[in-house]
Amino acid sequence: MQLVLSWPIRLFVVAVLIISLFVDGAGYVYRIVNKLPLQGNVAGLPPNFGGLQLYFHKGLDLAGGTHIDYQLTNFPAGQNRADVQQRTIQVINKRVNSLNVSEPEIRGAGTNNDRITVDLAGVNAEQAQKAIGAVSKLVYTTWVPDTKVTGGEYPGYKPALSGLTGDDIQSATATIDSTGTAWVVNITFTSHGADTFDRLTRANVAACPGDSTTVASANCPQRHLAIWLDLTQTDIDHWEDASYVAKVSSPYDPGCLATQAAGTVCGKFLTDPITREEIAGGQAQISGSFTQQSANDLATGINSGSLPVDLQVLDVTQVSATLGAESVKLSIAAGLLGLAIVVIFMIVYYRVPGFLASLALLFYAGAVLAIFKLVPVTLTLAGITGFVLSVGMAVDANVLIFERFKEEVRAGRTITAAVDAAVRRAWPAIRDSNTSTIITCVILGFVGPSAVKGFAITLAIGVFASLVSSIVVTHNLLAIVLAGGGFRRAGLLGVDRVRSV
Amino acid sequence: MSDVTPEQQVADLVEDGKAEQAAIVKPAAEPRVRRLNLIGKRNWFFALSLIIIVPGIVSMATRHFALGIDFAGGTELTVNFAGHPSLAAVQNAVDAEGANGSVISTGGDGYIIRYPPLAAAQLTSVQADLKNRLGPTNVQQILEVGGTIAGETIFLSVLAVVLASVAILLLLAIRFRNVPGGWRAGFQFGGSALAALLHDVFILTGIFSILGAFLKLRVGEIDAFFVTAVLTVVGFSVHDTIVVFDRIRENLRVSQRLSFEQVVNLSIMQTAARSIITSFTVVLVLAAILFAGGTTLQGLALALLIGIVSGTYSSIFNAAPLLVVWRRLQPLR
């Protein structure tokens, strides 16, 4: 008891309180420092506080958006599954970039590295699935002579897989060219891709040298590098079939590919630019008569990269932003209402100790909210419920101590001795009961279904903070207030009678 | 916070044992309520529990449960219609789609439409179709759960409940092994707490089976949130039970003159106020969530409410009396 009531502990509590209030108010601190309006939507927020992003991370059920779980199948043989999963995550990341989502969350899951979870705020399920799932493997092809080919872009030529694929592309962006008049697509290759691309373009130019814009003979098929999505060797083997070539050379058709029935041939063609000169260094530009839309489409198509595995949708959750905002409002209302009810009840029933416990409860709420911001804990509806519930549980330890306090006073102890004995005697029950809740939370956190993990985390944080607040804060407040003597009256302490010292 | 060792505790109790014993020896000084003999009426309390549990078990055995979307699998749309269509109109439109959808009203213009699992393309066409037939829609929420995930969720939920129960039994056995009687007494305490805990789980699942499968109420559907509620109730129920048992442990040391039954009865009396007050504050919070928290959380709040009331009841009226019955069958002192 001496330790709990010592000044270092009290200083620590005050320090925690000040830090909590600072963290809770960090958004306002940032707004004041940067002379921003205190309310409303300001560009540049969430607040950046000393390099830390301090704000409440809202789960999708509160922010609105789409959550998808994917099962990965068809792992490439002989490769590390964790690496493959990581690569798939990067590709998905690249693909969802086109949706302009703030903080997309794409995480690996599954006991065998065979799951990926995608959380996208402010996007509906249809857009998300289209962006993530509908894209295919990108390949570059060169053109090689084949006298038996009669149809397609270049009769007498068929494509050959060049070995350059979407894996070798870092990014593609649609932009206005240096003259400021035409839309172009810039492609950046990875270092490996840059080498391959350099070799291919050198071979291109060597096939029919000259300035391709002025010299007609310099525009031979071998000087083109075509980009396809999902083109396979099987497709190339069919190149002598003119009708097949006509179909497969039509523009890339994701809808057809997604629902591909046996026997149908879908369009897989993206673009077939001519190589003007050898390109070393891994920076290429595709120009042509692009509109903004078509340049963007091509960039997105190239960006989609290549997925090393197949994705199968396990489950989808889409929550609208209005429903999310509604949930936030309701849970704040429920939380405040719950807090108010508990405070009123504690003050009415336990008088001064109840009031002090309520102060401790506010300390508790402030500290827990600060922890949520600092960790940060992603708050979901179930998570907020866990927090609201822990407010109810937080007073449990106080109730135990106060009931015990009444008994000790009844048994004839002085007020100070009664407080001390009450805290000490109530402790084993408080410890054991909270241990059981923590155990439940840990089990839920590890084996519980994902929907309830947020609940387990906030409840566990809440229970832990409530222990500190009830044992340390309430006890200290009681000791300080009762030291004065002004409150040693039966009516104020909620006991039958007070023994004079 | 320093732990209180048994030695300290005993020393402490001896030091002011006079006061405590005076309180026990002179019942006239105690409030009237202390004289209630709850242990003697234990069979009434067991009977009251059975009156609720038995219909629940019958309902679980014959009707099972109404499964929520995350257990049953499928696709669920939560839609608001601007055109205020009636439930019958929405059901007609959904029937006409031929996708085997069923409609539940959520009050106002809101409806929940459930389908068997739909592919992405089907989902798009179903939404377009609703718009065509019933006018502008506002899709609040789409949930799509495949069979794999649904199976996993059920498995993980059951696993979590079983693990939590075992962990709590062990925790109690360890904590109470230092009462007279050693480990065997520890398991008596742990076992009685576990029985009270299972009582709460059966009350809760039984009532939800009746609400969902028998009365066909949406709030009675069980889902991952329900599992959360069950586990929280497990934790809470054990909270209350531990407080009573802790007091029994303490009183067994001080009150050597009292019989085991009298010690248990006294301990219940000393802790009942605390158990009821704590549960009452939590019930207040839950009532706030139930009435102000919106439809998504209603099932969770109701389940917690039932479970916490049951947990407090079982701690006071079942756990400690069970301990007495067990002690009679397997005397240790």
PDB file of N, CA, C and O in Angstrom, chain A residues 1 115 126 314-318 320 323 330 341 349 382 385 388 393 396 400 404 407 411 413 425 431-433 437 440 443-444 447 452 455, chain B residues 1 3 12 16 19 124 139-144 146 152 156 164 175 224-225 228 231-232 236 239 247 250 274 277-278 284-285 292 294 297:
ATOM      1  N   MET A   1       0.823  -1.203   0.000  1.00  0.00           N
ATOM      2  CA  MET A   1       0.000   0.000   0.000  1.00  0.00           C
ATOM      3  C   MET A   1       0.856   1.250   0.000  1.00  0.00           C
ATOM      4  O   MET A   1       0.523   2.235  -0.611  1.00  0.00           O
ATOM      5  N   ARG A 115      -3.861 -16.609 -47.701  1.00  0.00           N
ATOM      6  CA  ARG A 115      -4.982 -15.680 -47.685  1.00  0.00           C
ATOM      7  C   ARG A 115      -4.461 -14.258 -47.811  1.00  0.00           C
ATOM      8  O   ARG A 115      -3.356 -13.958 -47.358  1.00  0.00           O
ATOM      9  N   GLU A 126     -18.012  -3.533 -55.950  1.00  0.00           N
ATOM     10  CA  GLU A 126     -17.903  -3.777 -57.380  1.00  0.00           C
ATOM     11  C   GLU A 126     -16.610  -3.161 -57.935  1.00  0.00           C
ATOM     12  O   GLU A 126     -15.831  -3.823 -58.626  1.00  0.00           O
ATOM     13  N   LEU A 314     -13.394 -15.093 -50.889  1.00  0.00           N
ATOM     14  CA  LEU A 314     -13.987 -15.858 -49.789  1.00  0.00           C
ATOM     15  C   LEU A 314     -15.176 -15.131 -49.187  1.00  0.00           C
ATOM     16  O   LEU A 314     -16.222 -15.708 -48.958  1.00  0.00           O
ATOM     17  N   ASP A 315     -14.991 -13.870 -48.872  1.00  0.00           N
ATOM     18  CA  ASP A 315     -16.126 -13.081 -48.402  1.00  0.00           C
ATOM     19  C   ASP A 315     -15.921 -11.601 -48.692  1.00  0.00           C
ATOM     20  O   ASP A 315     -14.801 -11.136 -48.896  1.00  0.00           O
ATOM     21  N   VAL A 316     -17.032 -10.892 -48.744  1.00  0.00           N
ATOM     22  CA  VAL A 316     -17.021  -9.479 -49.088  1.00  0.00           C
ATOM     23  C   VAL A 316     -17.924  -8.739 -48.106  1.00  0.00           C
ATOM     24  O   VAL A 316     -19.005  -9.206 -47.799  1.00  0.00           O
ATOM     25  N   THR A 317     -17.447  -7.616 -47.604  1.00  0.00           N
ATOM     26  CA  THR A 317     -18.310  -6.762 -46.803  1.00  0.00           C
ATOM     27  C   THR A 317     -18.221  -5.359 -47.360  1.00  0.00           C
ATOM     28  O   THR A 317     -17.128  -4.825 -47.519  1.00  0.00           O
ATOM     29  N   GLN A 318     -19.371  -4.792 -47.695  1.00  0.00           N
ATOM     30  CA  GLN A 318     -19.396  -3.417 -48.177  1.00  0.00           C
ATOM     31  C   GLN A 318     -20.299  -2.607 -47.273  1.00  0.00           C
ATOM     32  O   GLN A 318     -21.453  -2.966 -47.059  1.00  0.00           O
ATOM     33  N   SER A 320     -21.737   1.329 -46.510  1.00  0.00           N
ATOM     34  CA  SER A 320     -21.793   2.670 -47.085  1.00  0.00           C
ATOM     35  C   SER A 320     -21.310   3.681 -46.055  1.00  0.00           C
ATOM     36  O   SER A 320     -21.387   3.455 -44.844  1.00  0.00           O
ATOM     37  N   LEU A 323     -23.982   4.751 -43.523  1.00  0.00           N
ATOM     38  CA  LEU A 323     -24.218   3.791 -42.442  1.00  0.00           C
ATOM     39  C   LEU A 323     -23.083   3.877 -41.424  1.00  0.00           C
ATOM     40  O   LEU A 323     -23.309   3.842 -40.212  1.00  0.00           O
ATOM     41  N   LEU A 330     -24.156   6.808 -33.277  1.00  0.00           N
ATOM     42  CA  LEU A 330     -24.869   5.991 -32.297  1.00  0.00           C
ATOM     43  C   LEU A 330     -23.933   5.462 -31.224  1.00  0.00           C
ATOM     44  O   LEU A 330     -24.288   5.433 -30.049  1.00  0.00           O
ATOM     45  N   ILE A 341     -24.705   7.559 -17.068  1.00  0.00           N
ATOM     46  CA  ILE A 341     -25.505   6.754 -16.147  1.00  0.00           C
ATOM     47  C   ILE A 341     -24.636   6.210 -15.011  1.00  0.00           C
ATOM     48  O   ILE A 341     -24.994   6.281 -13.839  1.00  0.00           O
ATOM     49  N   TYR A 349     -25.018   6.733  -5.112  1.00  0.00           N
ATOM     50  CA  TYR A 349     -24.949   5.594  -4.209  1.00  0.00           C
ATOM     51  C   TYR A 349     -23.772   5.684  -3.250  1.00  0.00           C
ATOM     52  O   TYR A 349     -23.875   5.302  -2.104  1.00  0.00           O
ATOM     53  N   ALA A 382     -17.694  -3.187 -33.124  1.00  0.00           N
ATOM     54  CA  ALA A 382     -17.537  -4.142 -32.023  1.00  0.00           C
ATOM     55  C   ALA A 382     -16.473  -3.644 -31.048  1.00  0.00           C
ATOM     56  O   ALA A 382     -16.605  -3.806 -29.834  1.00  0.00           O
ATOM     57  N   THR A 385     -17.938  -1.099 -28.830  1.00  0.00           N
ATOM     58  CA  THR A 385     -18.781  -1.777 -27.848  1.00  0.00           C
ATOM     59  C   THR A 385     -17.925  -2.322 -26.708  1.00  0.00           C
ATOM     60  O   THR A 385     -18.285  -2.211 -25.542  1.00  0.00           O
ATOM     61  N   VAL A 388     -17.084   0.636 -24.510  1.00  0.00           N
ATOM     62  CA  VAL A 388     -18.228   1.076 -23.708  1.00  0.00           C
ATOM     63  C   VAL A 388     -18.487   0.079 -22.568  1.00  0.00           C
ATOM     64  O   VAL A 388     -18.743   0.454 -21.423  1.00  0.00           O
ATOM     65  N   MET A 393     -17.301  -2.143 -16.655  1.00  0.00           N
ATOM     66  CA  MET A 393     -16.468  -3.034 -15.861  1.00  0.00           C
ATOM     67  C   MET A 393     -15.458  -2.249 -15.025  1.00  0.00           C
ATOM     68  O   MET A 393     -14.999  -2.718 -13.989  1.00  0.00           O
ATOM     69  N   ASP A 396     -16.302  -1.740 -11.584  1.00  0.00           N
ATOM     70  CA  ASP A 396     -16.466  -2.961 -10.776  1.00  0.00           C
ATOM     71  C   ASP A 396     -15.472  -3.002  -9.627  1.00  0.00           C
ATOM     72  O   ASP A 396     -15.837  -3.238  -8.477  1.00  0.00           O
ATOM     73  N   LEU A 400     -16.302  -3.010  -5.609  1.00  0.00           N
ATOM     74  CA  LEU A 400     -15.764  -4.004  -4.670  1.00  0.00           C
ATOM     75  C   LEU A 400     -15.093  -3.326  -3.480  1.00  0.00           C
ATOM     76  O   LEU A 400     -15.325  -3.679  -2.328  1.00  0.00           O
ATOM     77  N   ARG A 404     -16.497  -3.065   0.418  1.00  0.00           N
ATOM     78  CA  ARG A 404     -15.622  -3.566   1.466  1.00  0.00           C
ATOM     79  C   ARG A 404     -15.352  -2.459   2.493  1.00  0.00           C
ATOM     80  O   ARG A 404     -15.298  -2.698   3.692  1.00  0.00           O
ATOM     81  N   GLU A 407     -18.090  -2.175   4.918  1.00  0.00           N
ATOM     82  CA  GLU A 407     -18.015  -3.248   5.895  1.00  0.00           C
ATOM     83  C   GLU A 407     -16.966  -2.969   6.948  1.00  0.00           C
ATOM     84  O   GLU A 407     -17.190  -3.204   8.140  1.00  0.00           O
ATOM     85  N   ALA A 411     -17.390  -2.559  10.843  1.00  0.00           N
ATOM     86  CA  ALA A 411     -16.677  -3.413  11.788  1.00  0.00           C
ATOM     87  C   ALA A 411     -15.897  -2.596  12.807  1.00  0.00           C
ATOM     88  O   ALA A 411     -15.252  -3.171  13.680  1.00  0.00           O
ATOM     89  N   ARG A 413     -13.542   0.083  12.168  1.00  0.00           N
ATOM     90  CA  ARG A 413     -12.244   0.671  11.865  1.00  0.00           C
ATOM     91  C   ARG A 413     -12.358   2.165  11.666  1.00  0.00           C
ATOM     92  O   ARG A 413     -13.432   2.684  11.351  1.00  0.00           O
ATOM     93  N   ARG A 425      -8.024  -6.019   0.906  1.00  0.00           N
ATOM     94  CA  ARG A 425      -8.836  -7.236   0.952  1.00  0.00           C
ATOM     95  C   ARG A 425      -9.578  -7.463  -0.358  1.00  0.00           C
ATOM     96  O   ARG A 425      -9.894  -8.583  -0.708  1.00  0.00           O
ATOM     97  N   ARG A 431      -8.063  -9.013  -8.743  1.00  0.00           N
ATOM     98  CA  ARG A 431      -7.017  -9.605  -9.571  1.00  0.00           C
ATOM     99  C   ARG A 431      -7.525 -10.835 -10.319  1.00  0.00           C
ATOM    100  O   ARG A 431      -7.406 -10.946 -11.537  1.00  0.00           O
ATOM    101  N   ASP A 432      -8.156 -11.763  -9.564  1.00  0.00           N
ATOM    102  CA  ASP A 432      -8.591 -13.013 -10.192  1.00  0.00           C
ATOM    103  C   ASP A 432      -9.664 -12.781 -11.245  1.00  0.00           C
ATOM    104  O   ASP A 432      -9.644 -13.374 -12.321  1.00  0.00           O
ATOM    105  N   SER A 433     -10.624 -11.908 -10.927  1.00  0.00           N
ATOM    106  CA  SER A 433     -11.722 -11.724 -11.877  1.00  0.00           C
ATOM    107  C   SER A 433     -11.215 -11.048 -13.147  1.00  0.00           C
ATOM    108  O   SER A 433     -11.594 -11.427 -14.258  1.00  0.00           O
ATOM    109  N   THR A 437     -11.032 -12.253 -17.272  1.00  0.00           N
ATOM    110  CA  THR A 437     -11.461 -11.494 -18.454  1.00  0.00           C
ATOM    111  C   THR A 437     -10.319 -11.353 -19.454  1.00  0.00           C
ATOM    112  O   THR A 437     -10.514 -11.500 -20.662  1.00  0.00           O
ATOM    113  N   THR A 440      -9.939 -14.513 -21.362  1.00  0.00           N
ATOM    114  CA  THR A 440     -10.973 -14.605 -22.402  1.00  0.00           C
ATOM    115  C   THR A 440     -10.603 -13.733 -23.603  1.00  0.00           C
ATOM    116  O   THR A 440     -10.734 -14.159 -24.755  1.00  0.00           O
ATOM    117  N   ILE A 443      -7.763 -15.283 -25.651  1.00  0.00           N
ATOM    118  CA  ILE A 443      -8.241 -16.406 -26.461  1.00  0.00           C
ATOM    119  C   ILE A 443      -9.033 -15.892 -27.666  1.00  0.00           C
ATOM    120  O   ILE A 443      -8.822 -16.314 -28.800  1.00  0.00           O
ATOM    121  N   LEU A 444      -9.919 -14.917 -27.413  1.00  0.00           N
ATOM    122  CA  LEU A 444     -10.691 -14.333 -28.510  1.00  0.00           C
ATOM    123  C   LEU A 444      -9.763 -13.689 -29.534  1.00  0.00           C
ATOM    124  O   LEU A 444      -9.967 -13.800 -30.737  1.00  0.00           O
ATOM    125  N   VAL A 447      -7.808 -16.938 -31.332  1.00  0.00           N
ATOM    126  CA  VAL A 447      -8.559 -17.919 -32.121  1.00  0.00           C
ATOM    127  C   VAL A 447      -9.926 -17.398 -32.549  1.00  0.00           C
ATOM    128  O   VAL A 447     -10.615 -18.060 -33.315  1.00  0.00           O
ATOM    129  N   VAL A 452     -14.504 -10.388 -34.341  1.00  0.00           N
ATOM    130  CA  VAL A 452     -14.574 -10.097 -32.918  1.00  0.00           C
ATOM    131  C   VAL A 452     -13.219  -9.754 -32.318  1.00  0.00           C
ATOM    132  O   VAL A 452     -13.111  -9.477 -31.134  1.00  0.00           O
ATOM    133  N   PHE A 455     -13.036  -6.294 -30.774  1.00  0.00           N
ATOM    134  CA  PHE A 455     -13.722  -6.293 -29.484  1.00  0.00           C
ATOM    135  C   PHE A 455     -12.775  -6.766 -28.390  1.00  0.00           C
ATOM    136  O   PHE A 455     -12.653  -6.146 -27.328  1.00  0.00           O
TER     137      PHE A 455
ATOM    138  N   MET B   1       1.086  -2.480  -7.371  1.00  0.00           N
ATOM    139  CA  MET B   1       0.199  -3.115  -6.389  1.00  0.00           C
ATOM    140  C   MET B   1       0.841  -4.398  -5.903  1.00  0.00           C
ATOM    141  O   MET B   1       1.166  -5.278  -6.673  1.00  0.00           O
ATOM    142  N   ASP B   3       1.023  -7.965  -4.123  1.00  0.00           N
ATOM    143  CA  ASP B   3       0.103  -9.084  -3.926  1.00  0.00           C
ATOM    144  C   ASP B   3      -0.068  -9.319  -2.425  1.00  0.00           C
ATOM    145  O   ASP B   3       0.810  -9.043  -1.637  1.00  0.00           O
ATOM    146  N   ASP B  12      -3.541 -10.370   9.148  1.00  0.00           N
ATOM    147  CA  ASP B  12      -4.414  -9.217   9.139  1.00  0.00           C
ATOM    148  C   ASP B  12      -5.765  -9.538   9.760  1.00  0.00           C
ATOM    149  O   ASP B  12      -6.325  -8.784  10.529  1.00  0.00           O
ATOM    150  N   ASP B  16      -7.614  -8.066  13.422  1.00  0.00           N
ATOM    151  CA  ASP B  16      -8.906  -7.447  13.731  1.00  0.00           C
ATOM    152  C   ASP B  16     -10.034  -8.478  13.701  1.00  0.00           C
ATOM    153  O   ASP B  16     -11.168  -8.195  13.426  1.00  0.00           O
ATOM    154  N   ALA B  19     -13.296  -7.863  15.808  1.00  0.00           N
ATOM    155  CA  ALA B  19     -14.394  -7.082  15.246  1.00  0.00           C
ATOM    156  C   ALA B  19     -15.247  -7.950  14.326  1.00  0.00           C
ATOM    157  O   ALA B  19     -16.474  -7.945  14.410  1.00  0.00           O
ATOM    158  N   THR B 124     -24.291  -7.671 -59.064  1.00  0.00           N
ATOM    159  CA  THR B 124     -24.497  -6.431 -59.806  1.00  0.00           C
ATOM    160  C   THR B 124     -25.861  -6.427 -60.477  1.00  0.00           C
ATOM    161  O   THR B 124     -26.602  -5.447 -60.421  1.00  0.00           O
ATOM    162  N   VAL B 139     -27.808   1.530 -51.173  1.00  0.00           N
ATOM    163  CA  VAL B 139     -27.296   0.287 -50.591  1.00  0.00           C
ATOM    164  C   VAL B 139     -26.422   0.617 -49.387  1.00  0.00           C
ATOM    165  O   VAL B 139     -25.385   1.246 -49.514  1.00  0.00           O
ATOM    166  N   GLN B 140     -26.910   0.239 -48.201  1.00  0.00           N
ATOM    167  CA  GLN B 140     -26.186   0.555 -46.974  1.00  0.00           C
ATOM    168  C   GLN B 140     -25.057  -0.425 -46.722  1.00  0.00           C
ATOM    169  O   GLN B 140     -24.004  -0.055 -46.242  1.00  0.00           O
ATOM    170  N   GLN B 141     -25.322  -1.666 -47.032  1.00  0.00           N
ATOM    171  CA  GLN B 141     -24.334  -2.668 -46.666  1.00  0.00           C
ATOM    172  C   GLN B 141     -24.495  -3.911 -47.530  1.00  0.00           C
ATOM    173  O   GLN B 141     -25.609  -4.308 -47.839  1.00  0.00           O
ATOM    174  N   ILE B 142     -23.376  -4.486 -47.921  1.00  0.00           N
ATOM    175  CA  ILE B 142     -23.409  -5.762 -48.624  1.00  0.00           C
ATOM    176  C   ILE B 142     -22.507  -6.720 -47.861  1.00  0.00           C
ATOM    177  O   ILE B 142     -21.361  -6.400 -47.571  1.00  0.00           O
ATOM    178  N   LEU B 143     -23.044  -7.872 -47.504  1.00  0.00           N
ATOM    179  CA  LEU B 143     -22.226  -8.890 -46.854  1.00  0.00           C
ATOM    180  C   LEU B 143     -22.270 -10.132 -47.710  1.00  0.00           C
ATOM    181  O   LEU B 143     -23.330 -10.572 -48.116  1.00  0.00           O
ATOM    182  N   GLU B 144     -21.084 -10.668 -47.994  1.00  0.00           N
ATOM    183  CA  GLU B 144     -21.042 -11.878 -48.788  1.00  0.00           C
ATOM    184  C   GLU B 144     -20.112 -12.839 -48.085  1.00  0.00           C
ATOM    185  O   GLU B 144     -18.959 -12.516 -47.817  1.00  0.00           O
ATOM    186  N   GLY B 146     -18.670 -16.757 -48.025  1.00  0.00           N
ATOM    187  CA  GLY B 146     -18.567 -18.056 -48.667  1.00  0.00           C
ATOM    188  C   GLY B 146     -18.619 -19.177 -47.646  1.00  0.00           C
ATOM    189  O   GLY B 146     -18.445 -18.954 -46.448  1.00  0.00           O
ATOM    190  N   GLU B 152     -15.309 -21.940 -41.036  1.00  0.00           N
ATOM    191  CA  GLU B 152     -14.197 -21.562 -40.167  1.00  0.00           C
ATOM    192  C   GLU B 152     -14.675 -20.740 -38.974  1.00  0.00           C
ATOM    193  O   GLU B 152     -14.217 -20.928 -37.850  1.00  0.00           O
ATOM    194  N   LEU B 156     -13.961 -21.752 -35.200  1.00  0.00           N
ATOM    195  CA  LEU B 156     -13.172 -20.895 -34.315  1.00  0.00           C
ATOM    196  C   LEU B 156     -13.990 -20.466 -33.106  1.00  0.00           C
ATOM    197  O   LEU B 156     -13.478 -20.371 -31.993  1.00  0.00           O
ATOM    198  N   ALA B 164     -11.661 -21.083 -23.563  1.00  0.00           N
ATOM    199  CA  ALA B 164     -11.876 -20.141 -22.465  1.00  0.00           C
ATOM    200  C   ALA B 164     -12.382 -20.882 -21.227  1.00  0.00           C
ATOM    201  O   ALA B 164     -11.935 -20.616 -20.109  1.00  0.00           O
ATOM    202  N   ARG B 175      -5.987 -20.832  -8.264  1.00  0.00           N
ATOM    203  CA  ARG B 175      -6.217 -19.772  -7.295  1.00  0.00           C
ATOM    204  C   ARG B 175      -6.781 -20.297  -5.976  1.00  0.00           C
ATOM    205  O   ARG B 175      -6.571 -19.723  -4.925  1.00  0.00           O
ATOM    206  N   ALA B 224     -21.119 -14.055 -35.309  1.00  0.00           N
ATOM    207  CA  ALA B 224     -19.842 -13.892 -34.596  1.00  0.00           C
ATOM    208  C   ALA B 224     -20.006 -12.986 -33.374  1.00  0.00           C
ATOM    209  O   ALA B 224     -19.371 -13.195 -32.347  1.00  0.00           O
ATOM    210  N   PHE B 225     -20.877 -11.987 -33.481  1.00  0.00           N
ATOM    211  CA  PHE B 225     -21.124 -11.115 -32.338  1.00  0.00           C
ATOM    212  C   PHE B 225     -21.702 -11.891 -31.163  1.00  0.00           C
ATOM    213  O   PHE B 225     -21.398 -11.612 -30.009  1.00  0.00           O
ATOM    214  N   THR B 228     -19.018 -13.476 -29.347  1.00  0.00           N
ATOM    215  CA  THR B 228     -18.384 -12.460 -28.505  1.00  0.00           C
ATOM    216  C   THR B 228     -19.152 -12.325 -27.197  1.00  0.00           C
ATOM    217  O   THR B 228     -18.568 -12.288 -26.115  1.00  0.00           O
ATOM    218  N   LEU B 231     -18.665 -15.260 -24.823  1.00  0.00           N
ATOM    219  CA  LEU B 231     -17.365 -15.255 -24.144  1.00  0.00           C
ATOM    220  C   LEU B 231     -17.265 -14.140 -23.105  1.00  0.00           C
ATOM    221  O   LEU B 231     -16.668 -14.313 -22.047  1.00  0.00           O
ATOM    222  N   THR B 232     -17.859 -12.995 -23.406  1.00  0.00           N
ATOM    223  CA  THR B 232     -17.846 -11.909 -22.430  1.00  0.00           C
ATOM    224  C   THR B 232     -18.636 -12.314 -21.195  1.00  0.00           C
ATOM    225  O   THR B 232     -18.243 -12.053 -20.065  1.00  0.00           O
ATOM    226  N   PHE B 236     -17.604 -12.460 -17.336  1.00  0.00           N
ATOM    227  CA  PHE B 236     -18.360 -11.733 -16.324  1.00  0.00           C
ATOM    228  C   PHE B 236     -18.872 -12.647 -15.226  1.00  0.00           C
ATOM    229  O   PHE B 236     -18.788 -12.345 -14.043  1.00  0.00           O
ATOM    230  N   HIS B 239     -16.255 -13.499 -13.019  1.00  0.00           N
ATOM    231  CA  HIS B 239     -16.018 -12.333 -12.157  1.00  0.00           C
ATOM    232  C   HIS B 239     -16.813 -12.458 -10.868  1.00  0.00           C
ATOM    233  O   HIS B 239     -16.274 -12.437  -9.775  1.00  0.00           O
ATOM    234  N   ARG B 247     -14.513 -14.653  -1.067  1.00  0.00           N
ATOM    235  CA  ARG B 247     -15.008 -14.360   0.276  1.00  0.00           C
ATOM    236  C   ARG B 247     -15.145 -15.641   1.087  1.00  0.00           C
ATOM    237  O   ARG B 247     -14.876 -15.672   2.281  1.00  0.00           O
ATOM    238  N   GLU B 250     -11.770 -16.582   2.296  1.00  0.00           N
ATOM    239  CA  GLU B 250     -11.354 -15.739   3.403  1.00  0.00           C
ATOM    240  C   GLU B 250     -12.087 -16.133   4.687  1.00  0.00           C
ATOM    241  O   GLU B 250     -11.483 -16.287   5.740  1.00  0.00           O
ATOM    242  N   ARG B 274     -22.486  -6.152  -3.785  1.00  0.00           N
ATOM    243  CA  ARG B 274     -21.481  -5.787  -4.779  1.00  0.00           C
ATOM    244  C   ARG B 274     -21.802  -6.400  -6.143  1.00  0.00           C
ATOM    245  O   ARG B 274     -21.748  -5.719  -7.167  1.00  0.00           O
ATOM    246  N   ILE B 277     -24.819  -4.680  -7.665  1.00  0.00           N
ATOM    247  CA  ILE B 277     -24.533  -3.291  -8.066  1.00  0.00           C
ATOM    248  C   ILE B 277     -23.667  -3.258  -9.325  1.00  0.00           C
ATOM    249  O   ILE B 277     -23.943  -2.517 -10.270  1.00  0.00           O
ATOM    250  N   THR B 278     -22.626  -4.093  -9.355  1.00  0.00           N
ATOM    251  CA  THR B 278     -21.757  -4.117 -10.533  1.00  0.00           C
ATOM    252  C   THR B 278     -22.546  -4.484 -11.780  1.00  0.00           C
ATOM    253  O   THR B 278     -22.474  -3.817 -12.802  1.00  0.00           O
ATOM    254  N   LEU B 284     -27.011  -1.068 -17.073  1.00  0.00           N
ATOM    255  CA  LEU B 284     -27.365   0.288 -17.497  1.00  0.00           C
ATOM    256  C   LEU B 284     -26.651   0.648 -18.800  1.00  0.00           C
ATOM    257  O   LEU B 284     -27.256   1.164 -19.739  1.00  0.00           O
ATOM    258  N   VAL B 285     -25.355   0.348 -18.862  1.00  0.00           N
ATOM    259  CA  VAL B 285     -24.585   0.641 -20.072  1.00  0.00           C
ATOM    260  C   VAL B 285     -25.148  -0.126 -21.260  1.00  0.00           C
ATOM    261  O   VAL B 285     -25.335   0.409 -22.355  1.00  0.00           O
ATOM    262  N   ALA B 292     -29.998   2.879 -27.836  1.00  0.00           N
ATOM    263  CA  ALA B 292     -29.433   3.993 -28.615  1.00  0.00           C
ATOM    264  C   ALA B 292     -28.399   3.525 -29.631  1.00  0.00           C
ATOM    265  O   ALA B 292     -27.920   4.298 -30.432  1.00  0.00           O
ATOM    266  N   GLY B 294     -28.434   1.433 -32.269  1.00  0.00           N
ATOM    267  CA  GLY B 294     -28.698   1.043 -33.648  1.00  0.00           C
ATOM    268  C   GLY B 294     -28.860  -0.459 -33.809  1.00  0.00           C
ATOM    269  O   GLY B 294     -28.497  -1.239 -32.935  1.00  0.00           O
ATOM    270  N   LEU B 297     -26.037  -3.498 -33.462  1.00  0.00           N
ATOM    271  CA  LEU B 297     -25.527  -3.972 -32.181  1.00  0.00           C
ATOM    272  C   LEU B 297     -26.616  -4.505 -31.257  1.00  0.00           C
ATOM    273  O   LEU B 297     -26.319  -4.943 -30.155  1.00  0.00           O
TER     274      LEU B 297
END
